[in-house]
PDB file of C-alpha atoms in Angstrom:
ATOM      1  CA  GLY A   1      -3.016   1.117  18.241  1.00 63.00           C
ATOM      2  CA  ALA A   2      -0.847   0.154  15.283  1.00 76.00           C
ATOM      3  CA  VAL A   3       0.457   3.540  14.230  1.00 86.00           C
ATOM      4  CA  VAL A   4       3.249   3.946  11.737  1.00 91.00           C
ATOM      5  CA  SER A   5       4.883   7.330  11.422  1.00 92.00           C
ATOM      6  CA  GLN A   6       7.201   8.656   8.746  1.00 94.00           C
ATOM      7  CA  HIS A   7       9.524  11.611   8.960  1.00 94.00           C
ATOM      8  CA  PRO A   8       9.920  13.935   7.219  1.00 93.00           C
ATOM      9  CA  SER A   9       6.566  14.157   5.486  1.00 90.00           C
ATOM     10  CA  TRP A  10       8.001  16.439   2.822  1.00 91.00           C
ATOM     11  CA  VAL A  11      11.582  17.173   1.879  1.00 94.00           C
ATOM     12  CA  ILE A  12      13.113  19.262  -0.860  1.00 94.00           C
ATOM     13  CA  CYS A  13      16.779  18.790  -1.647  1.00 94.00           C
ATOM     14  CA  LYS A  14      19.361  19.691  -4.237  1.00 95.00           C
ATOM     15  CA  SER A  15      20.491  17.226  -6.839  1.00 96.00           C
ATOM     16  CA  GLY A  16      23.462  15.190  -5.618  1.00 96.00           C
ATOM     17  CA  THR A  17      22.603  15.284  -1.937  1.00 96.00           C
ATOM     18  CA  SER A  18      21.409  12.371   0.179  1.00 97.00           C
ATOM     19  CA  VAL A  19      18.129  12.263   2.019  1.00 97.00           C
ATOM     20  CA  LYS A  20      17.122  10.007   4.893  1.00 97.00           C
ATOM     21  CA  ILE A  21      13.506   9.047   5.558  1.00 97.00           C
ATOM     22  CA  GLU A  22      12.511   7.394   8.824  1.00 97.00           C
ATOM     23  CA  CYS A  23       9.723   4.930   9.397  1.00 96.00           C
ATOM     24  CA  ARG A  24       8.692   4.164  12.957  1.00 95.00           C
ATOM     25  CA  SER A  25       6.153   1.771  14.392  1.00 93.00           C
ATOM     26  CA  LEU A  26       4.977   3.736  17.403  1.00 92.00           C
ATOM     27  CA  ASP A  27       3.119   1.158  19.446  1.00 90.00           C
ATOM     28  CA  PHE A  28       4.195  -2.234  18.174  1.00 91.00           C
ATOM     29  CA  GLN A  29       7.278  -4.138  17.152  1.00 91.00           C
ATOM     30  CA  ALA A  30       7.924  -4.957  13.539  1.00 90.00           C
ATOM     31  CA  THR A  31      10.639  -7.304  12.403  1.00 88.00           C
ATOM     32  CA  THR A  32       9.568  -6.657   8.840  1.00 90.00           C
ATOM     33  CA  MET A  33       8.848  -3.335   7.200  1.00 93.00           C
ATOM     34  CA  PHE A  34       8.297  -2.538   3.561  1.00 93.00           C
ATOM     35  CA  TRP A  35       9.204   0.482   1.466  1.00 96.00           C
ATOM     36  CA  TYR A  36       7.010   1.513  -1.437  1.00 94.00           C
ATOM     37  CA  ARG A  37       7.241   4.201  -4.037  1.00 94.00           C
ATOM     38  CA  GLN A  38       4.171   5.839  -5.531  1.00 87.00           C
ATOM     39  CA  PHE A  39       4.333   7.889  -8.698  1.00 80.00           C
ATOM     40  CA  PRO A  40       1.587  10.407  -9.438  1.00 74.00           C
ATOM     41  CA  LYS A  41      -1.662   8.735 -10.411  1.00 70.00           C
ATOM     42  CA  GLN A  42      -0.071   5.302 -10.136  1.00 75.00           C
ATOM     43  CA  SER A  43      -0.141   2.462  -7.680  1.00 81.00           C
ATOM     44  CA  LEU A  44       2.344   1.595  -4.995  1.00 87.00           C
ATOM     45  CA  MET A  45       5.441  -0.184  -6.190  1.00 90.00           C
ATOM     46  CA  LEU A  46       7.283  -2.312  -3.664  1.00 91.00           C
ATOM     47  CA  MET A  47      10.928  -1.288  -3.514  1.00 94.00           C
ATOM     48  CA  ALA A  48      12.310  -3.482  -0.769  1.00 94.00           C
ATOM     49  CA  THR A  49      11.604  -5.523   2.301  1.00 92.00           C
ATOM     50  CA  SER A  50      13.399  -4.282   5.370  1.00 91.00           C
ATOM     51  CA  ASN A  51      14.384  -6.925   7.909  1.00 89.00           C
ATOM     52  CA  GLU A  52      15.474  -6.044  11.417  1.00 90.00           C
ATOM     53  CA  GLY A  53      19.059  -7.044  12.014  1.00 87.00           C
ATOM     54  CA  SER A  54      19.772  -8.203   8.486  1.00 88.00           C
ATOM     55  CA  LYS A  55      20.103  -6.918   4.954  1.00 91.00           C
ATOM     56  CA  ALA A  56      17.114  -5.635   3.092  1.00 93.00           C
ATOM     57  CA  THR A  57      15.690  -7.581   0.187  1.00 92.00           C
ATOM     58  CA  TYR A  58      15.312  -5.444  -2.920  1.00 94.00           C
ATOM     59  CA  GLU A  59      12.844  -5.908  -5.721  1.00 92.00           C
ATOM     60  CA  GLN A  60      14.074  -6.375  -9.248  1.00 91.00           C
ATOM     61  CA  GLY A  61      15.151  -3.119 -10.814  1.00 92.00           C
ATOM     62  CA  VAL A  62      15.677  -1.270  -7.542  1.00 94.00           C
ATOM     63  CA  GLU A  63      19.277  -0.163  -6.996  1.00 94.00           C
ATOM     64  CA  LYS A  64      20.371  -1.151  -3.519  1.00 92.00           C
ATOM     65  CA  ASP A  65      23.301   1.268  -3.573  1.00 94.00           C
ATOM     66  CA  LYS A  66      20.946   4.070  -4.471  1.00 96.00           C
ATOM     67  CA  PHE A  67      18.294   3.298  -1.897  1.00 96.00           C
ATOM     68  CA  LEU A  68      20.008   2.300   1.324  1.00 96.00           C
ATOM     69  CA  ILE A  69      17.800   0.637   3.907  1.00 95.00           C
ATOM     70  CA  ASN A  70      18.692   0.134   7.526  1.00 92.00           C
ATOM     71  CA  HIS A  71      16.448  -1.611  10.044  1.00 92.00           C
ATOM     72  CA  ALA A  72      18.415  -1.233  13.239  1.00 85.00           C
ATOM     73  CA  SER A  73      15.628  -1.840  15.728  1.00 92.00           C
ATOM     74  CA  LEU A  74      12.207  -3.441  15.925  1.00 92.00           C
ATOM     75  CA  THR A  75      10.537  -0.049  15.628  1.00 94.00           C
ATOM     76  CA  LEU A  76      12.657   1.848  13.120  1.00 95.00           C
ATOM     77  CA  SER A  77      13.602   1.452   9.486  1.00 96.00           C
ATOM     78  CA  THR A  78      15.324   4.140   7.450  1.00 96.00           C
ATOM     79  CA  LEU A  79      15.512   4.697   3.714  1.00 97.00           C
ATOM     80  CA  THR A  80      18.373   6.838   2.452  1.00 97.00           C
ATOM     81  CA  VAL A  81      18.196   8.091  -1.100  1.00 97.00           C
ATOM     82  CA  THR A  82      21.837   8.631  -2.011  1.00 96.00           C
ATOM     83  CA  SER A  83      22.999  11.207  -4.542  1.00 96.00           C
ATOM     84  CA  ALA A  84      19.427  12.116  -5.306  1.00 96.00           C
ATOM     85  CA  HIS A  85      18.416  13.237  -8.786  1.00 95.00           C
ATOM     86  CA  PRO A  86      15.181  14.786 -10.042  1.00 94.00           C
ATOM     87  CA  GLU A  87      13.947  11.405 -11.276  1.00 93.00           C
ATOM     88  CA  ASP A  88      14.025  10.211  -7.648  1.00 94.00           C
ATOM     89  CA  SER A  89      11.308  12.708  -6.828  1.00 94.00           C
ATOM     90  CA  SER A  90       8.378  10.670  -5.654  1.00 92.00           C
ATOM     91  CA  PHE A  91       6.151   9.732  -2.760  1.00 91.00           C
ATOM     92  CA  TYR A  92       7.773   7.111  -0.536  1.00 94.00           C
ATOM     93  CA  ILE A  93       5.575   5.074   1.766  1.00 94.00           C
ATOM     94  CA  CYS A  94       6.578   2.589   4.410  1.00 94.00           C
ATOM     95  CA  SER A  95       4.509  -0.105   6.010  1.00 92.00           C
ATOM     96  CA  ALA A  96       5.025  -2.403   8.934  1.00 91.00           C
ATOM     97  CA  ARG A  97       3.646  -5.736   9.974  1.00 86.00           C
ATOM     98  CA  LYS A  98       3.075  -6.492  13.633  1.00 84.00           C
ATOM     99  CA  ASN A  99       5.264  -9.301  14.904  1.00 81.00           C
ATOM    100  CA  LEU A 100       2.336 -11.038  16.555  1.00 77.00           C
ATOM    101  CA  GLY A 101      -0.403  -9.844  14.268  1.00 71.00           C
ATOM    102  CA  THR A 102      -2.669 -11.198  11.576  1.00 70.00           C
ATOM    103  CA  GLY A 103      -0.498 -10.178   8.653  1.00 71.00           C
ATOM    104  CA  GLU A 104      -2.179  -6.841   8.137  1.00 76.00           C
ATOM    105  CA  LEU A 105       0.125  -4.055   7.043  1.00 82.00           C
ATOM    106  CA  PHE A 106      -0.028  -0.634   8.674  1.00 87.00           C
ATOM    107  CA  PHE A 107       1.057   2.260   6.533  1.00 88.00           C
ATOM    108  CA  GLY A 108       2.884   5.450   7.280  1.00 90.00           C
ATOM    109  CA  GLU A 109       1.612   8.761   5.991  1.00 86.00           C
ATOM    110  CA  GLY A 110       4.240   8.884   3.286  1.00 90.00           C
ATOM    111  CA  SER A 111       7.170  11.162   2.559  1.00 93.00           C
ATOM    112  CA  ARG A 112       7.199  13.379  -0.481  1.00 91.00           C
ATOM    113  CA  LEU A 113      10.681  13.885  -1.903  1.00 94.00           C
ATOM    114  CA  THR A 114      11.323  16.676  -4.374  1.00 93.00           C
ATOM    115  CA  VAL A 115      14.791  16.857  -5.879  1.00 94.00           C
ATOM    116  CA  LEU A 116      15.657  20.109  -7.587  1.00 94.00           C
TER     117      LEU A 116
ATOM    118  CA  ALA B   1       4.723 -12.309 -13.627  1.00 54.00           C
ATOM    119  CA  GLN B   2       2.630 -11.498 -10.634  1.00 55.00           C
ATOM    120  CA  SER B   3      -0.138  -9.054 -11.337  1.00 85.00           C
ATOM    121  CA  VAL B   4      -3.128  -7.555  -9.685  1.00 91.00           C
ATOM    122  CA  SER B   5      -5.583  -5.855 -12.008  1.00 92.00           C
ATOM    123  CA  GLN B   6      -8.202  -3.321 -11.177  1.00 93.00           C
ATOM    124  CA  HIS B   7     -10.552  -2.831 -14.055  1.00 86.00           C
ATOM    125  CA  ASN B   8     -11.530   0.781 -13.625  1.00 85.00           C
ATOM    126  CA  HIS B   9      -9.131   3.663 -13.127  1.00 88.00           C
ATOM    127  CA  HIS B  10     -11.854   6.202 -12.428  1.00 93.00           C
ATOM    128  CA  VAL B  11     -15.431   5.849 -11.295  1.00 96.00           C
ATOM    129  CA  ILE B  12     -17.881   8.709 -10.902  1.00 96.00           C
ATOM    130  CA  LEU B  13     -21.249   8.131  -9.324  1.00 96.00           C
ATOM    131  CA  SER B  14     -23.933   9.873  -7.342  1.00 97.00           C
ATOM    132  CA  GLU B  15     -24.742   9.446  -3.679  1.00 96.00           C
ATOM    133  CA  ALA B  16     -26.909   6.417  -2.912  1.00 96.00           C
ATOM    134  CA  ALA B  17     -25.712   4.614  -6.030  1.00 97.00           C
ATOM    135  CA  SER B  18     -24.224   1.160  -5.689  1.00 97.00           C
ATOM    136  CA  LEU B  19     -20.517   0.648  -6.157  1.00 97.00           C
ATOM    137  CA  GLU B  20     -18.616  -2.360  -7.399  1.00 97.00           C
ATOM    138  CA  LEU B  21     -14.883  -2.312  -8.044  1.00 97.00           C
ATOM    139  CA  GLY B  22     -13.276  -5.237  -9.795  1.00 96.00           C
ATOM    140  CA  CYS B  23     -10.019  -6.880  -8.783  1.00 96.00           C
ATOM    141  CA  ASN B  24      -8.360  -9.885 -10.399  1.00 95.00           C
ATOM    142  CA  TYR B  25      -5.027 -11.510  -9.712  1.00 93.00           C
ATOM    143  CA  SER B  26      -3.021 -13.765 -11.949  1.00 89.00           C
ATOM    144  CA  TYR B  27      -1.373 -16.445  -9.836  1.00 77.00           C
ATOM    145  CA  GLY B  28      -2.390 -19.532  -7.982  1.00 76.00           C
ATOM    146  CA  GLY B  29      -1.429 -20.894  -4.637  1.00 80.00           C
ATOM    147  CA  THR B  30      -2.495 -19.622  -1.281  1.00 82.00           C
ATOM    148  CA  VAL B  31      -3.219 -15.918  -1.198  1.00 85.00           C
ATOM    149  CA  ASN B  32      -4.469 -13.355   1.235  1.00 87.00           C
ATOM    150  CA  LEU B  33      -6.517 -10.549  -0.253  1.00 91.00           C
ATOM    151  CA  PHE B  34      -6.959  -6.967   0.856  1.00 92.00           C
ATOM    152  CA  TRP B  35      -8.717  -3.778  -0.069  1.00 95.00           C
ATOM    153  CA  TYR B  36      -7.131  -0.553   1.101  1.00 93.00           C
ATOM    154  CA  VAL B  37      -8.539   2.948   0.849  1.00 93.00           C
ATOM    155  CA  GLN B  38      -6.744   6.273   0.652  1.00 90.00           C
ATOM    156  CA  TYR B  39      -8.916   9.293   1.405  1.00 91.00           C
ATOM    157  CA  PRO B  40      -7.719  12.653   0.079  1.00 87.00           C
ATOM    158  CA  GLY B  41      -4.747  13.827   2.103  1.00 81.00           C
ATOM    159  CA  GLN B  42      -4.653  10.733   4.292  1.00 82.00           C
ATOM    160  CA  HIS B  43      -2.641   7.562   4.327  1.00 78.00           C
ATOM    161  CA  LEU B  44      -3.667   4.111   3.273  1.00 84.00           C
ATOM    162  CA  GLN B  45      -5.931   2.248   5.609  1.00 87.00           C
ATOM    163  CA  LEU B  46      -7.370  -1.225   5.529  1.00 88.00           C
ATOM    164  CA  LEU B  47     -10.994  -1.633   4.438  1.00 93.00           C
ATOM    165  CA  LEU B  48     -11.221  -5.396   4.653  1.00 93.00           C
ATOM    166  CA  LYS B  49      -9.241  -8.574   4.178  1.00 90.00           C
ATOM    167  CA  TYR B  50      -9.716 -12.213   3.310  1.00 91.00           C
ATOM    168  CA  PHE B  51      -7.494 -14.929   4.712  1.00 86.00           C
ATOM    169  CA  SER B  52      -9.747 -17.987   4.766  1.00 87.00           C
ATOM    170  CA  GLY B  53     -13.265 -19.110   5.557  1.00 91.00           C
ATOM    171  CA  ASP B  54     -16.400 -17.370   4.337  1.00 94.00           C
ATOM    172  CA  PRO B  55     -15.544 -15.872   0.941  1.00 95.00           C
ATOM    173  CA  LEU B  56     -17.907 -12.973   1.548  1.00 96.00           C
ATOM    174  CA  VAL B  57     -16.038 -10.560   3.744  1.00 96.00           C
ATOM    175  CA  LYS B  58     -17.517  -7.541   5.463  1.00 95.00           C
ATOM    176  CA  GLY B  59     -15.350  -4.556   6.218  1.00 93.00           C
ATOM    177  CA  ILE B  60     -15.649  -1.114   7.670  1.00 91.00           C
ATOM    178  CA  LYS B  61     -18.019   1.624   6.486  1.00 94.00           C
ATOM    179  CA  GLY B  62     -20.463  -0.775   4.874  1.00 95.00           C
ATOM    180  CA  PHE B  63     -18.034  -2.270   2.372  1.00 97.00           C
ATOM    181  CA  GLU B  64     -17.908  -5.942   1.510  1.00 97.00           C
ATOM    182  CA  ALA B  65     -15.929  -8.072  -0.896  1.00 97.00           C
ATOM    183  CA  GLU B  66     -16.391 -11.524  -2.341  1.00 97.00           C
ATOM    184  CA  PHE B  67     -13.538 -13.902  -3.048  1.00 95.00           C
ATOM    185  CA  ILE B  68     -14.283 -16.124  -6.023  1.00 95.00           C
ATOM    186  CA  LYS B  69     -11.393 -18.534  -6.261  1.00 91.00           C
ATOM    187  CA  SER B  70     -12.358 -19.952  -9.657  1.00 92.00           C
ATOM    188  CA  LYS B  71     -12.325 -16.477 -11.141  1.00 94.00           C
ATOM    189  CA  PHE B  72      -9.245 -15.247  -9.240  1.00 93.00           C
ATOM    190  CA  SER B  73     -11.353 -12.274  -8.234  1.00 95.00           C
ATOM    191  CA  PHE B  74     -11.956 -10.217  -5.103  1.00 97.00           C
ATOM    192  CA  ASN B  75     -14.465  -7.529  -6.029  1.00 97.00           C
ATOM    193  CA  LEU B  76     -15.373  -4.747  -3.634  1.00 97.00           C
ATOM    194  CA  ARG B  77     -18.966  -3.612  -3.199  1.00 97.00           C
ATOM    195  CA  LYS B  78     -21.029  -1.072  -1.335  1.00 97.00           C
ATOM    196  CA  PRO B  79     -24.810  -0.949  -1.832  1.00 97.00           C
ATOM    197  CA  SER B  80     -25.217   2.780  -1.287  1.00 97.00           C
ATOM    198  CA  VAL B  81     -22.287   5.180  -1.410  1.00 97.00           C
ATOM    199  CA  GLN B  82     -21.900   8.490   0.347  1.00 96.00           C
ATOM    200  CA  TRP B  83     -19.973  11.588  -0.603  1.00 95.00           C
ATOM    201  CA  SER B  84     -17.420  10.646   2.080  1.00 95.00           C
ATOM    202  CA  ASP B  85     -16.553   7.498   0.119  1.00 97.00           C
ATOM    203  CA  THR B  86     -14.683   9.658  -2.369  1.00 96.00           C
ATOM    204  CA  ALA B  87     -11.202   8.163  -2.272  1.00 95.00           C
ATOM    205  CA  GLU B  88      -8.761   5.937  -4.087  1.00 93.00           C
ATOM    206  CA  TYR B  89      -9.205   2.213  -3.571  1.00 96.00           C
ATOM    207  CA  PHE B  90      -6.419  -0.324  -3.899  1.00 94.00           C
ATOM    208  CA  CYS B  91      -6.720  -4.066  -4.133  1.00 95.00           C
ATOM    209  CA  ALA B  92      -3.705  -5.980  -2.839  1.00 92.00           C
ATOM    210  CA  VAL B  93      -2.661  -9.601  -2.833  1.00 90.00           C
ATOM    211  CA  ASN B  94      -0.273 -11.263  -0.449  1.00 84.00           C
ATOM    212  CA  ARG B  95       1.128 -14.461  -1.905  1.00 76.00           C
ATOM    213  CA  ARG B  96       2.506 -16.503   0.933  1.00 69.00           C
ATOM    214  CA  ALA B  97       4.920 -18.349  -1.333  1.00 68.00           C
ATOM    215  CA  ALA B  98       6.469 -15.003  -2.277  1.00 67.00           C
ATOM    216  CA  GLY B  99       7.528 -14.111   1.229  1.00 64.00           C
ATOM    217  CA  ASN B 100       4.320 -12.406   2.227  1.00 66.00           C
ATOM    218  CA  LYS B 101       4.916  -9.380   0.047  1.00 76.00           C
ATOM    219  CA  LEU B 102       1.920  -7.312  -0.897  1.00 83.00           C
ATOM    220  CA  THR B 103       1.378  -6.587  -4.566  1.00 86.00           C
ATOM    221  CA  PHE B 104      -0.989  -3.723  -5.271  1.00 90.00           C
ATOM    222  CA  GLY B 105      -3.353  -3.149  -8.119  1.00 92.00           C
ATOM    223  CA  GLY B 106      -3.280   0.111 -10.007  1.00 90.00           C
ATOM    224  CA  GLY B 107      -5.948   1.727  -7.880  1.00 92.00           C
ATOM    225  CA  THR B 108      -9.391   3.084  -8.694  1.00 94.00           C
ATOM    226  CA  ARG B 109     -10.298   6.683  -8.009  1.00 94.00           C
ATOM    227  CA  VAL B 110     -13.887   6.990  -6.928  1.00 96.00           C
ATOM    228  CA  LEU B 111     -15.661  10.316  -6.971  1.00 96.00           C
ATOM    229  CA  VAL B 112     -19.078  10.451  -5.355  1.00 96.00           C
ATOM    230  CA  LYS B 113     -21.094  13.479  -6.371  1.00 94.00           C
ATOM    231  CA  PRO B 114     -23.280  14.952  -3.629  1.00 88.00           C
TER     232      PRO B 114
END
C-alpha cells in the first residue's frame, strides 16, 4: 500500500497558459501533502505544504499566486502553474503523509513540465 | 538557515566495494532522519529512517545508517554494493519544530561499475 500517483507525468505547454498537476494518494488518506520542485542535477526544493480544507503554506520565495495549490479532499491535491513561462519548466514532485502513519512520506512519480 | 549537506555529489565504485555516503545537518532540536533513493527512471523511495532508539538503523537492500547526535551526522553505508545500487541517494531531515517539513540534501549520484 501507500501509493501516490501524479498526473500528468509529462506536459508541454505554450508560454502564458496554465497547467494543472494532480497528486492522489490511492490507498490512504492524507491531510498533508507536499509539493517539491527538482531542477536538473539538483535536490528537491520544498515549494509548499498543502493542507486539506485550508490554505497551503508556501516556502519563502515561492509565489503563491503563481503556484496555486488546492487540497479539496483527503486524497487529492492539485498544483496549478498559472501563466507558465519557460523558467517554470521543471520536475514537480508531490508527496503525502499517511494520516495515521509513522511520518514517512510517500512520493509520486513526478510531473515534468516543459514550457515553450 | 536550515541545511542538510551531503559531502559527495558523485561516487563511482566497483561491485563488491563498500559504500559510505555522508550526511550532516545544521540545526538542533528533535529531528527525524531519512535516506531516500531514486533509481533511474523511478520515483523516490525510502531506504531507511531514524526516529529514536538505536542509532544504528538497518534499512532495505542491505543499507544501514548511523545517527551520531554529537556530530549532527547520519551517514549511509553498505558493505558490498551491487550494480543495481546505481541510483541517486538523498538524505532528508524532518525537524519537528518546523512543522514536520522534510529538508533534502543535495543528493549523491552513485554509479556502480559491473
